[in-house]
mmCIF file of N, CA and C in Angstrom:
data_model
loop_
_atom_site.group_PDB
_atom_site.id
_atom_site.type_symbol
_atom_site.label_atom_id
_atom_site.label_comp_id
_atom_site.label_asym_id
_atom_site.label_seq_id
_atom_site.Cartn_x
_atom_site.Cartn_y
_atom_site.Cartn_z
ATOM 1 N N UNK K 1 0.838 -1.185 0.000
ATOM 2 C CA UNK K 1 0.000 0.000 0.000
ATOM 3 C C UNK K 1 0.885 1.251 0.000
ATOM 4 N N UNK K 2 0.571 2.203 -0.871
ATOM 5 C CA UNK K 2 1.357 3.431 -0.946
ATOM 6 C C UNK K 2 1.110 4.299 0.278
ATOM 7 N N UNK K 3 2.182 4.908 0.738
ATOM 8 C CA UNK K 3 2.068 5.826 1.854
ATOM 9 C C UNK K 3 1.493 7.140 1.347
ATOM 10 N N UNK K 4 0.609 7.799 2.111
ATOM 11 C CA UNK K 4 0.027 9.057 1.640
ATOM 12 C C UNK K 4 1.100 10.129 1.460
ATOM 13 N N UNK K 5 0.913 10.937 0.452
ATOM 14 C CA UNK K 5 1.846 12.017 0.167
ATOM 15 C C UNK K 5 1.620 13.154 1.163
ATOM 16 N N UNK K 6 2.692 13.628 1.747
ATOM 17 C CA UNK K 6 2.586 14.754 2.667
ATOM 18 C C UNK K 6 2.438 16.041 1.871
ATOM 19 N N UNK K 7 1.574 16.896 2.360
ATOM 20 C CA UNK K 7 1.353 18.163 1.673
ATOM 21 C C UNK K 7 2.403 19.176 2.111
ATOM 22 N N UNK K 8 2.758 20.055 1.182
ATOM 23 C CA UNK K 8 3.615 21.187 1.498
ATOM 24 C C UNK K 8 2.767 22.234 2.205
ATOM 25 N N UNK K 9 3.396 23.015 3.051
ATOM 26 C CA UNK K 9 2.736 24.176 3.637
ATOM 27 C C UNK K 9 2.888 25.324 2.646
ATOM 28 N N UNK K 10 1.817 26.066 2.408
ATOM 29 C CA UNK K 10 1.881 27.210 1.494
ATOM 30 C C UNK K 10 1.722 28.491 2.294
ATOM 31 N N UNK K 11 2.659 29.413 2.102
ATOM 32 C CA UNK K 11 2.573 30.743 2.708
ATOM 33 C C UNK K 11 2.475 31.776 1.589
ATOM 34 N N UNK K 12 1.618 32.764 1.788
ATOM 35 C CA UNK K 12 1.517 33.850 0.819
ATOM 36 C C UNK K 12 2.215 35.073 1.397
ATOM 37 N N UNK K 13 3.181 35.580 0.652
ATOM 38 C CA UNK K 13 4.002 36.710 1.085
ATOM 39 C C UNK K 13 3.918 37.822 0.042
ATOM 40 N N UNK K 14 4.684 38.873 0.253
ATOM 41 C CA UNK K 14 4.755 39.951 -0.740
ATOM 42 C C UNK K 14 3.380 40.516 -1.048
ATOM 43 N N UNK K 15 3.045 40.608 -2.342
ATOM 44 C CA UNK K 15 1.754 41.160 -2.740
ATOM 45 C C UNK K 15 0.716 40.087 -3.038
ATOM 46 N N UNK K 16 1.042 38.811 -2.762
ATOM 47 C CA UNK K 16 0.118 37.717 -3.076
ATOM 48 C C UNK K 16 -1.147 37.771 -2.217
ATOM 49 N N UNK K 17 -1.074 38.057 -0.901
ATOM 50 C CA UNK K 17 -2.328 38.141 -0.137
ATOM 51 C C UNK K 17 -3.288 39.200 -0.694
ATOM 52 N N UNK K 18 -2.761 40.340 -1.116
ATOM 53 C CA UNK K 18 -3.657 41.369 -1.677
ATOM 54 C C UNK K 18 -4.222 40.925 -3.026
ATOM 55 N N UNK K 19 -3.449 40.187 -3.824
ATOM 56 C CA UNK K 19 -3.973 39.642 -5.074
ATOM 57 C C UNK K 19 -5.104 38.666 -4.789
ATOM 58 N N UNK K 20 -4.918 37.779 -3.801
ATOM 59 C CA UNK K 20 -5.955 36.808 -3.466
ATOM 60 C C UNK K 20 -7.232 37.513 -3.006
ATOM 61 N N UNK K 21 -7.088 38.507 -2.135
ATOM 62 C CA UNK K 21 -8.260 39.258 -1.665
ATOM 63 C C UNK K 21 -8.971 39.922 -2.840
ATOM 64 N N UNK K 22 -8.201 40.564 -3.708
ATOM 65 C CA UNK K 22 -8.780 41.247 -4.862
ATOM 66 C C UNK K 22 -9.512 40.262 -5.776
ATOM 67 N N UNK K 23 -8.893 39.127 -6.051
ATOM 68 C CA UNK K 23 -9.493 38.138 -6.948
ATOM 69 C C UNK K 23 -10.806 37.603 -6.369
ATOM 70 N N UNK K 24 -10.800 37.234 -5.096
ATOM 71 C CA UNK K 24 -12.021 36.693 -4.481
ATOM 72 C C UNK K 24 -13.113 37.746 -4.366
ATOM 73 N N UNK K 25 -12.757 38.986 -4.027
ATOM 74 C CA UNK K 25 -13.753 40.069 -3.958
ATOM 75 C C UNK K 25 -14.343 40.378 -5.324
ATOM 76 N N UNK K 26 -13.502 40.391 -6.344
ATOM 77 C CA UNK K 26 -13.982 40.655 -7.701
ATOM 78 C C UNK K 26 -14.926 39.552 -8.168
ATOM 79 N N UNK K 27 -14.576 38.299 -7.869
ATOM 80 C CA UNK K 27 -15.443 37.173 -8.230
ATOM 81 C C UNK K 27 -16.778 37.256 -7.488
ATOM 82 N N UNK K 28 -16.756 37.650 -6.214
ATOM 83 C CA UNK K 28 -17.991 37.775 -5.437
ATOM 84 C C UNK K 28 -18.877 38.894 -5.988
ATOM 85 N N UNK K 29 -18.279 40.032 -6.343
ATOM 86 C CA UNK K 29 -19.043 41.132 -6.931
ATOM 87 C C UNK K 29 -19.657 40.724 -8.267
ATOM 88 N N UNK K 30 -18.893 39.993 -9.047
ATOM 89 C CA UNK K 30 -19.385 39.513 -10.341
ATOM 90 C C UNK K 30 -20.608 38.617 -10.136
ATOM 91 N N UNK K 31 -20.532 37.736 -9.137
ATOM 92 C CA UNK K 31 -21.653 36.840 -8.847
ATOM 93 C C UNK K 31 -22.898 37.637 -8.439
ATOM 94 N N UNK K 32 -22.697 38.660 -7.590
ATOM 95 C CA UNK K 32 -23.826 39.488 -7.153
ATOM 96 C C UNK K 32 -24.457 40.231 -8.319
ATOM 97 N N UNK K 33 -23.652 40.733 -9.243
ATOM 98 C CA UNK K 33 -24.167 41.505 -10.380
ATOM 99 C C UNK K 33 -24.838 40.632 -11.431
ATOM 100 N N UNK K 34 -24.282 39.449 -11.685
ATOM 101 C CA UNK K 34 -24.782 38.584 -12.756
ATOM 102 C C UNK K 34 -25.758 37.516 -12.275
ATOM 103 N N UNK K 35 -25.630 37.149 -10.998
ATOM 104 C CA UNK K 35 -26.443 36.065 -10.478
ATOM 105 C C UNK K 35 -25.913 34.688 -10.876
ATOM 106 N N UNK K 36 -24.735 34.657 -11.426
ATOM 107 C CA UNK K 36 -24.089 33.400 -11.833
ATOM 108 C C UNK K 36 -22.595 33.662 -11.970
ATOM 109 N N UNK K 37 -21.853 32.568 -12.146
ATOM 110 C CA UNK K 37 -20.407 32.697 -12.279
ATOM 111 C C UNK K 37 -20.039 33.272 -13.644
ATOM 112 N N UNK K 38 -19.056 34.153 -13.632
ATOM 113 C CA UNK K 38 -18.539 34.730 -14.868
ATOM 114 C C UNK K 38 -17.049 34.471 -14.980
ATOM 115 N N UNK K 39 -16.362 35.210 -15.836
ATOM 116 C CA UNK K 39 -14.919 34.977 -16.051
ATOM 117 C C UNK K 39 -14.064 35.128 -14.791
ATOM 118 N N UNK K 40 -14.381 36.103 -13.933
ATOM 119 C CA UNK K 40 -13.585 36.267 -12.714
ATOM 120 C C UNK K 40 -13.821 35.117 -11.756
ATOM 121 N N UNK K 41 -15.057 34.634 -11.685
ATOM 122 C CA UNK K 41 -15.350 33.484 -10.835
ATOM 123 C C UNK K 41 -14.620 32.239 -11.311
ATOM 124 N N UNK K 42 -14.559 32.060 -12.623
ATOM 125 C CA UNK K 42 -13.835 30.912 -13.177
ATOM 126 C C UNK K 42 -12.339 31.017 -12.889
ATOM 127 N N UNK K 43 -11.812 32.230 -12.986
ATOM 128 C CA UNK K 43 -10.397 32.437 -12.679
ATOM 129 C C UNK K 43 -10.127 32.161 -11.202
ATOM 130 N N UNK K 44 -11.018 32.621 -10.317
ATOM 131 C CA UNK K 44 -10.853 32.360 -8.880
ATOM 132 C C UNK K 44 -10.933 30.861 -8.588
ATOM 133 N N UNK K 45 -11.870 30.176 -9.220
ATOM 134 C CA UNK K 45 -11.974 28.720 -9.035
ATOM 135 C C UNK K 45 -10.697 28.017 -9.483
ATOM 136 N N UNK K 46 -10.181 28.443 -10.640
ATOM 137 C CA UNK K 46 -8.943 27.842 -11.154
ATOM 138 C C UNK K 46 -7.791 28.092 -10.180
ATOM 139 N N UNK K 47 -7.714 29.295 -9.653
ATOM 140 C CA UNK K 47 -6.662 29.639 -8.710
ATOM 141 C C UNK K 47 -6.727 28.745 -7.466
ATOM 142 N N UNK K 48 -7.926 28.596 -6.902
ATOM 143 C CA UNK K 48 -8.089 27.790 -5.691
ATOM 144 C C UNK K 48 -7.758 26.328 -5.964
ATOM 145 N N UNK K 49 -8.239 25.794 -7.093
ATOM 146 C CA UNK K 49 -7.956 24.399 -7.443
ATOM 147 C C UNK K 49 -6.467 24.162 -7.618
ATOM 148 N N UNK K 50 -5.826 25.060 -8.367
ATOM 149 C CA UNK K 50 -4.399 24.880 -8.628
ATOM 150 C C UNK K 50 -3.555 25.097 -7.382
ATOM 151 N N UNK K 51 -3.976 25.990 -6.500
ATOM 152 C CA UNK K 51 -3.238 26.194 -5.259
ATOM 153 C C UNK K 51 -3.281 24.926 -4.411
ATOM 154 N N UNK K 52 -4.407 24.238 -4.430
ATOM 155 C CA UNK K 52 -4.515 22.960 -3.726
ATOM 156 C C UNK K 52 -3.577 21.926 -4.337
ATOM 157 N N UNK K 53 -3.494 21.890 -5.659
ATOM 158 C CA UNK K 53 -2.576 20.961 -6.334
ATOM 159 C C UNK K 53 -1.134 21.256 -5.928
ATOM 160 N N UNK K 54 -0.797 22.547 -5.807
ATOM 161 C CA UNK K 54 0.570 22.932 -5.412
ATOM 162 C C UNK K 54 0.944 22.400 -4.024
ATOM 163 N N UNK K 55 -0.050 22.189 -3.168
ATOM 164 C CA UNK K 55 0.239 21.646 -1.842
ATOM 165 C C UNK K 55 0.853 20.246 -1.933
ATOM 166 N N UNK K 56 0.514 19.527 -2.981
ATOM 167 C CA UNK K 56 0.973 18.148 -3.123
ATOM 168 C C UNK K 56 2.097 17.985 -4.134
ATOM 169 N N UNK K 57 2.175 18.865 -5.100
ATOM 170 C CA UNK K 57 3.268 18.791 -6.064
ATOM 171 C C UNK K 57 3.524 20.167 -6.678
ATOM 172 N N UNK K 58 4.428 20.919 -6.093
ATOM 173 C CA UNK K 58 4.699 22.265 -6.597
ATOM 174 C C UNK K 58 5.708 22.308 -7.747
ATOM 175 N N UNK K 59 6.165 21.146 -8.193
ATOM 176 C CA UNK K 59 7.164 21.101 -9.262
ATOM 177 C C UNK K 59 6.486 21.033 -10.627
ATOM 178 N N UNK K 60 7.187 21.435 -11.682
ATOM 179 C CA UNK K 60 6.596 21.339 -13.020
ATOM 180 C C UNK K 60 6.196 19.899 -13.325
ATOM 181 N N UNK K 61 5.037 19.697 -13.964
ATOM 182 C CA UNK K 61 4.587 18.326 -14.252
ATOM 183 C C UNK K 61 5.455 17.661 -15.307
ATOM 184 N N UNK K 62 5.484 16.340 -15.259
ATOM 185 C CA UNK K 62 6.174 15.570 -16.290
ATOM 186 C C UNK K 62 5.410 15.727 -17.597
ATOM 187 N N UNK K 63 6.069 15.467 -18.700
ATOM 188 C CA UNK K 63 5.424 15.589 -20.013
ATOM 189 C C UNK K 63 4.220 14.658 -20.147
ATOM 190 N N UNK K 64 4.356 13.411 -19.677
ATOM 191 C CA UNK K 64 3.293 12.427 -19.798
ATOM 192 C C UNK K 64 2.422 12.471 -18.548
ATOM 193 N N UNK K 65 1.263 13.097 -18.653
ATOM 194 C CA UNK K 65 0.363 13.207 -17.517
ATOM 195 C C UNK K 65 -0.563 11.995 -17.487
ATOM 196 N N UNK K 66 -0.612 11.315 -16.350
ATOM 197 C CA UNK K 66 -1.429 10.111 -16.261
ATOM 198 C C UNK K 66 -2.912 10.440 -16.159
ATOM 199 N N UNK K 67 -3.250 11.561 -15.556
ATOM 200 C CA UNK K 67 -4.656 11.942 -15.425
ATOM 201 C C UNK K 67 -4.902 13.234 -16.179
ATOM 202 N N UNK K 68 -5.856 13.207 -17.048
ATOM 203 C CA UNK K 68 -6.210 14.414 -17.800
ATOM 204 C C UNK K 68 -7.485 15.047 -17.237
ATOM 205 N N UNK K 69 -7.961 14.531 -16.085
ATOM 206 C CA UNK K 69 -9.187 15.063 -15.489
ATOM 207 C C UNK K 69 -8.993 16.492 -14.992
ATOM 208 N N UNK K 70 -7.888 16.716 -14.316
ATOM 209 C CA UNK K 70 -7.627 18.002 -13.692
ATOM 210 C C UNK K 70 -6.484 18.668 -14.444
ATOM 211 N N UNK K 71 -6.699 19.894 -14.846
ATOM 212 C CA UNK K 71 -5.625 20.636 -15.505
ATOM 213 C C UNK K 71 -4.640 21.063 -14.433
ATOM 214 N N UNK K 72 -3.385 20.588 -14.506
ATOM 215 C CA UNK K 72 -2.431 20.986 -13.472
ATOM 216 C C UNK K 72 -2.020 22.445 -13.650
ATOM 217 N N UNK K 73 -1.449 23.015 -12.619
ATOM 218 C CA UNK K 73 -0.942 24.383 -12.767
ATOM 219 C C UNK K 73 0.130 24.451 -13.853
ATOM 220 N N UNK K 74 0.200 25.580 -14.505
ATOM 221 C CA UNK K 74 1.242 25.807 -15.506
ATOM 222 C C UNK K 74 2.474 26.323 -14.775
ATOM 223 N N UNK K 75 3.397 25.419 -14.465
ATOM 224 C CA UNK K 75 4.578 25.769 -13.672
ATOM 225 C C UNK K 75 5.830 25.615 -14.526
ATOM 226 N N UNK K 76 6.692 26.604 -14.431
ATOM 227 C CA UNK K 76 7.996 26.534 -15.098
ATOM 228 C C UNK K 76 9.055 27.027 -14.129
ATOM 229 N N UNK K 77 10.221 26.431 -14.221
ATOM 230 C CA UNK K 77 11.338 26.909 -13.407
ATOM 231 C C UNK K 77 11.910 28.166 -14.047
ATOM 232 N N UNK K 78 12.297 29.121 -13.220
ATOM 233 C CA UNK K 78 12.880 30.375 -13.686
ATOM 234 C C UNK K 78 14.394 30.264 -13.541
ATOM 235 N N UNK K 79 15.086 30.296 -14.662
ATOM 236 C CA UNK K 79 16.544 30.188 -14.665
ATOM 237 C C UNK K 79 17.218 31.537 -14.901
ATOM 238 N N UNK K 80 16.574 32.369 -15.701
ATOM 239 C CA UNK K 80 17.212 33.624 -16.114
ATOM 240 C C UNK K 80 16.886 34.759 -15.154
ATOM 241 N N UNK K 81 17.775 35.718 -15.054
ATOM 242 C CA UNK K 81 17.590 36.959 -14.300
ATOM 243 C C UNK K 81 17.493 36.756 -12.788
ATOM 244 N N UNK K 82 17.945 35.611 -12.270
ATOM 245 C CA UNK K 82 17.890 35.385 -10.832
ATOM 246 C C UNK K 82 18.990 34.420 -10.423
ATOM 247 N N UNK K 83 19.347 34.485 -9.138
ATOM 248 C CA UNK K 83 20.286 33.514 -8.587
ATOM 249 C C UNK K 83 19.593 32.544 -7.640
ATOM 250 N N UNK K 84 18.288 32.702 -7.433
ATOM 251 C CA UNK K 84 17.549 31.769 -6.588
ATOM 252 C C UNK K 84 17.480 30.413 -7.274
ATOM 253 N N UNK K 85 17.819 29.361 -6.537
ATOM 254 C CA UNK K 85 17.866 28.016 -7.115
ATOM 255 C C UNK K 85 16.484 27.422 -7.345
ATOM 256 N N UNK K 86 15.572 27.658 -6.430
ATOM 257 C CA UNK K 86 14.262 27.009 -6.483
ATOM 258 C C UNK K 86 13.152 28.012 -6.800
ATOM 259 N N UNK K 87 13.371 28.878 -7.789
ATOM 260 C CA UNK K 87 12.361 29.872 -8.161
ATOM 261 C C UNK K 87 11.519 29.329 -9.312
ATOM 262 N N UNK K 88 10.202 29.410 -9.154
ATOM 263 C CA UNK K 88 9.279 28.895 -10.158
ATOM 264 C C UNK K 88 8.231 29.938 -10.508
ATOM 265 N N UNK K 89 7.698 29.819 -11.703
ATOM 266 C CA UNK K 89 6.626 30.686 -12.187
ATOM 267 C C UNK K 89 5.368 29.846 -12.332
ATOM 268 N N UNK K 90 4.293 30.289 -11.700
ATOM 269 C CA UNK K 90 2.990 29.627 -11.801
ATOM 270 C C UNK K 90 2.111 30.525 -12.652
ATOM 271 N N UNK K 91 1.684 30.031 -13.789
ATOM 272 C CA UNK K 91 0.858 30.799 -14.703
ATOM 273 C C UNK K 91 -0.596 30.414 -14.598
ATOM 274 N N UNK K 92 -1.465 31.415 -14.535
ATOM 275 C CA UNK K 92 -2.914 31.199 -14.491
ATOM 276 C C UNK K 92 -3.523 31.952 -15.663
ATOM 277 N N UNK K 93 -4.111 31.203 -16.564
ATOM 278 C CA UNK K 93 -4.745 31.811 -17.732
ATOM 279 C C UNK K 93 -6.126 32.287 -17.330
ATOM 280 N N UNK K 94 -6.293 33.591 -17.268
ATOM 281 C CA UNK K 94 -7.571 34.165 -16.871
ATOM 282 C C UNK K 94 -8.547 34.320 -18.018
ATOM 283 N N UNK K 95 -8.314 33.603 -19.106
ATOM 284 C CA UNK K 95 -9.182 33.687 -20.295
ATOM 285 C C UNK K 95 -9.344 35.139 -20.707
ATOM 286 N N UNK K 96 -10.531 35.669 -20.558
ATOM 287 C CA UNK K 96 -10.790 37.062 -20.950
ATOM 288 C C UNK K 96 -10.294 38.059 -19.908
ATOM 289 N N UNK K 97 -9.856 37.548 -18.772
ATOM 290 C CA UNK K 97 -9.527 38.420 -17.647
ATOM 291 C C UNK K 97 -8.076 38.274 -17.215
ATOM 292 N N UNK K 98 -7.170 38.667 -18.050
ATOM 293 C CA UNK K 98 -5.740 38.736 -17.720
ATOM 294 C C UNK K 98 -5.064 37.364 -17.648
ATOM 295 N N UNK K 99 -3.771 37.394 -17.764
ATOM 296 C CA UNK K 99 -2.926 36.212 -17.578
ATOM 297 C C UNK K 99 -2.043 36.487 -16.370
ATOM 298 N N UNK K 100 -2.335 35.805 -15.293
ATOM 299 C CA UNK K 100 -1.659 36.067 -14.026
ATOM 300 C C UNK K 100 -0.432 35.182 -13.878
ATOM 301 N N UNK K 101 0.585 35.721 -13.220
ATOM 302 C CA UNK K 101 1.803 34.983 -12.922
ATOM 303 C C UNK K 101 2.137 35.180 -11.450
ATOM 304 N N UNK K 102 2.470 34.081 -10.790
ATOM 305 C CA UNK K 102 2.954 34.142 -9.419
ATOM 306 C C UNK K 102 4.318 33.489 -9.377
ATOM 307 N N UNK K 103 5.250 34.139 -8.712
ATOM 308 C CA UNK K 103 6.581 33.569 -8.525
ATOM 309 C C UNK K 103 6.645 32.967 -7.132
ATOM 310 N N UNK K 104 7.199 31.750 -7.050
ATOM 311 C CA UNK K 104 7.311 31.102 -5.751
ATOM 312 C C UNK K 104 8.611 30.333 -5.650
ATOM 313 N N UNK K 105 9.012 30.071 -4.404
ATOM 314 C CA UNK K 105 10.169 29.224 -4.137
ATOM 315 C C UNK K 105 9.714 28.049 -3.280
ATOM 316 N N UNK K 106 10.463 26.968 -3.378
ATOM 317 C CA UNK K 106 10.250 25.814 -2.515
ATOM 318 C C UNK K 106 11.346 25.881 -1.460
ATOM 319 N N UNK K 107 10.946 26.166 -0.238
ATOM 320 C CA UNK K 107 11.881 26.438 0.851
ATOM 321 C C UNK K 107 12.079 25.183 1.695
ATOM 322 N N UNK K 108 13.325 24.747 1.796
ATOM 323 C CA UNK K 108 13.718 23.582 2.590
ATOM 324 C C UNK K 108 12.876 22.351 2.270
ATOM 325 N N UNK K 109 12.482 22.227 1.031
ATOM 326 C CA UNK K 109 11.751 21.069 0.512
ATOM 327 C C UNK K 109 10.492 20.728 1.316
ATOM 328 N N UNK K 110 9.897 21.743 1.956
ATOM 329 C CA UNK K 110 8.668 21.474 2.695
ATOM 330 C C UNK K 110 7.666 22.621 2.653
ATOM 331 N N UNK K 111 8.100 23.774 2.200
ATOM 332 C CA UNK K 111 7.233 24.942 2.204
ATOM 333 C C UNK K 111 7.234 25.600 0.836
ATOM 334 N N UNK K 112 6.057 25.962 0.362
ATOM 335 C CA UNK K 112 5.926 26.739 -0.866
ATOM 336 C C UNK K 112 5.641 28.172 -0.447
ATOM 337 N N UNK K 113 6.518 29.070 -0.841
ATOM 338 C CA UNK K 113 6.353 30.483 -0.517
ATOM 339 C C UNK K 113 5.932 31.232 -1.777
ATOM 340 N N UNK K 114 4.665 31.656 -1.823
ATOM 341 C CA UNK K 114 4.179 32.468 -2.941
ATOM 342 C C UNK K 114 4.638 33.894 -2.689
ATOM 343 N N UNK K 115 5.498 34.401 -3.572
ATOM 344 C CA UNK K 115 6.228 35.640 -3.300
ATOM 345 C C UNK K 115 5.712 36.870 -4.027
ATOM 346 N N UNK K 116 5.302 36.704 -5.287
ATOM 347 C CA UNK K 116 5.002 37.896 -6.080
ATOM 348 C C UNK K 116 4.005 37.572 -7.174
ATOM 349 N N UNK K 117 3.017 38.453 -7.328
ATOM 350 C CA UNK K 117 2.022 38.338 -8.396
ATOM 351 C C UNK K 117 2.200 39.486 -9.371
ATOM 352 N N UNK K 118 2.029 39.195 -10.652
ATOM 353 C CA UNK K 118 1.975 40.248 -11.671
ATOM 354 C C UNK K 118 1.165 39.737 -12.852
ATOM 355 N N UNK K 119 0.653 40.676 -13.658
ATOM 356 C CA UNK K 119 -0.032 40.308 -14.886
ATOM 357 C C UNK K 119 1.001 40.166 -15.979
ATOM 358 N N UNK K 120 0.840 39.133 -16.776
ATOM 359 C CA UNK K 120 1.771 38.919 -17.891
ATOM 360 C C UNK K 120 1.345 39.827 -19.029
ATOM 361 N N UNK K 121 2.201 40.743 -19.375
ATOM 362 C CA UNK K 121 1.899 41.661 -20.467
ATOM 363 C C UNK K 121 2.931 41.547 -21.579
ATOM 364 N N UNK K 122 3.673 40.446 -21.581
ATOM 365 C CA UNK K 122 4.714 40.265 -22.588
ATOM 366 C C UNK K 122 4.918 38.774 -22.816
ATOM 367 N N UNK K 123 5.594 38.441 -23.885
ATOM 368 C CA UNK K 123 5.933 37.048 -24.177
ATOM 369 C C UNK K 123 7.403 36.817 -23.857
ATOM 370 N N UNK K 124 7.760 35.569 -23.646
ATOM 371 C CA UNK K 124 9.166 35.244 -23.422
ATOM 372 C C UNK K 124 9.519 35.180 -21.958
ATOM 373 N N UNK K 125 10.802 35.305 -21.678
ATOM 374 C CA UNK K 125 11.324 35.146 -20.320
ATOM 375 C C UNK K 125 10.793 36.236 -19.394
ATOM 376 N N UNK K 126 10.652 35.890 -18.136
ATOM 377 C CA UNK K 126 10.245 36.859 -17.130
ATOM 378 C C UNK K 126 11.342 37.902 -16.986
ATOM 379 N N UNK K 127 10.941 39.119 -16.919
ATOM 380 C CA UNK K 127 11.903 40.210 -16.848
ATOM 381 C C UNK K 127 12.409 40.414 -15.428
ATOM 382 N N UNK K 128 13.570 40.973 -15.340
ATOM 383 C CA UNK K 128 14.237 41.190 -14.046
ATOM 384 C C UNK K 128 13.362 42.011 -13.106
ATOM 385 N N UNK K 129 12.670 43.002 -13.622
ATOM 386 C CA UNK K 129 11.859 43.873 -12.763
ATOM 387 C C UNK K 129 10.737 43.100 -12.042
ATOM 388 N N UNK K 130 10.302 41.964 -12.615
ATOM 389 C CA UNK K 130 9.281 41.151 -11.967
ATOM 390 C C UNK K 130 9.872 40.186 -10.942
ATOM 391 N N UNK K 131 11.148 39.910 -11.064
ATOM 392 C CA UNK K 131 11.800 38.972 -10.148
ATOM 393 C C UNK K 131 12.274 39.669 -8.874
ATOM 394 N N UNK K 132 12.675 40.926 -8.982
ATOM 395 C CA UNK K 132 13.208 41.664 -7.831
ATOM 396 C C UNK K 132 12.247 41.649 -6.641
ATOM 397 N N UNK K 133 10.943 41.952 -6.812
ATOM 398 C CA UNK K 133 10.052 41.907 -5.640
ATOM 399 C C UNK K 133 9.950 40.518 -5.011
ATOM 400 N N UNK K 134 10.028 39.469 -5.822
ATOM 401 C CA UNK K 134 10.000 38.103 -5.291
ATOM 402 C C UNK K 134 11.251 37.831 -4.466
ATOM 403 N N UNK K 135 12.408 38.227 -4.987
ATOM 404 C CA UNK K 135 13.659 38.028 -4.254
ATOM 405 C C UNK K 135 13.647 38.790 -2.933
ATOM 406 N N UNK K 136 13.102 40.009 -2.944
ATOM 407 C CA UNK K 136 13.052 40.813 -1.726
ATOM 408 C C UNK K 136 12.118 40.188 -0.691
ATOM 409 N N UNK K 137 10.967 39.673 -1.136
ATOM 410 C CA UNK K 137 10.043 39.008 -0.213
ATOM 411 C C UNK K 137 10.686 37.770 0.396
ATOM 412 N N UNK K 138 11.417 37.033 -0.436
ATOM 413 C CA UNK K 138 12.081 35.830 0.059
ATOM 414 C C UNK K 138 13.183 36.187 1.052
ATOM 415 N N UNK K 139 13.936 37.234 0.752
ATOM 416 C CA UNK K 139 14.987 37.677 1.667
ATOM 417 C C UNK K 139 14.395 38.089 3.011
ATOM 418 N N UNK K 140 13.266 38.833 2.982
ATOM 419 C CA UNK K 140 12.596 39.229 4.225
ATOM 420 C C UNK K 140 12.175 38.001 5.021
ATOM 421 N N UNK K 141 11.660 36.971 4.326
ATOM 422 C CA UNK K 141 11.233 35.751 4.989
ATOM 423 C C UNK K 141 12.426 35.050 5.658
ATOM 424 N N UNK K 142 13.543 34.984 4.954
ATOM 425 C CA UNK K 142 14.741 34.313 5.475
ATOM 426 C C UNK K 142 15.380 35.089 6.627
ATOM 427 N N UNK K 143 15.191 36.408 6.645
ATOM 428 C CA UNK K 143 15.789 37.244 7.689
ATOM 429 C C UNK K 143 15.013 37.237 8.992
ATOM 430 N N UNK K 144 13.832 36.639 9.010
ATOM 431 C CA UNK K 144 13.006 36.632 10.235
ATOM 432 C C UNK K 144 13.692 35.888 11.355
#
């Protein structure tokens, strides 16, 4: 019998708590105005589902996915413009409502630290200006 997988602890730092509050409030307002779920509600649902998945596997998925039922988070390792070893980018496609990116690190192989949120307004590698706030949040966390 397989042993149950231990979940990672997830902490939201930097500007991620304000992004989460904004996303959930916007989805709630949308529901009140429309009387049903709209694009912001779908984005919030996707965020919550994928955040739960990150608790169990915060690493980029293998190419061959055994289950196609649940769309895993779009995770990529960030190699350029940083010296952090375990820096990752989590992409959330907001369909009609922005393409969100969160930068996170895996700290001591047991904690996922969500460090920085920004909207993707460009193609290609993440720019240095988006990595600096994540590095600063991580440094503050390590200095505690």
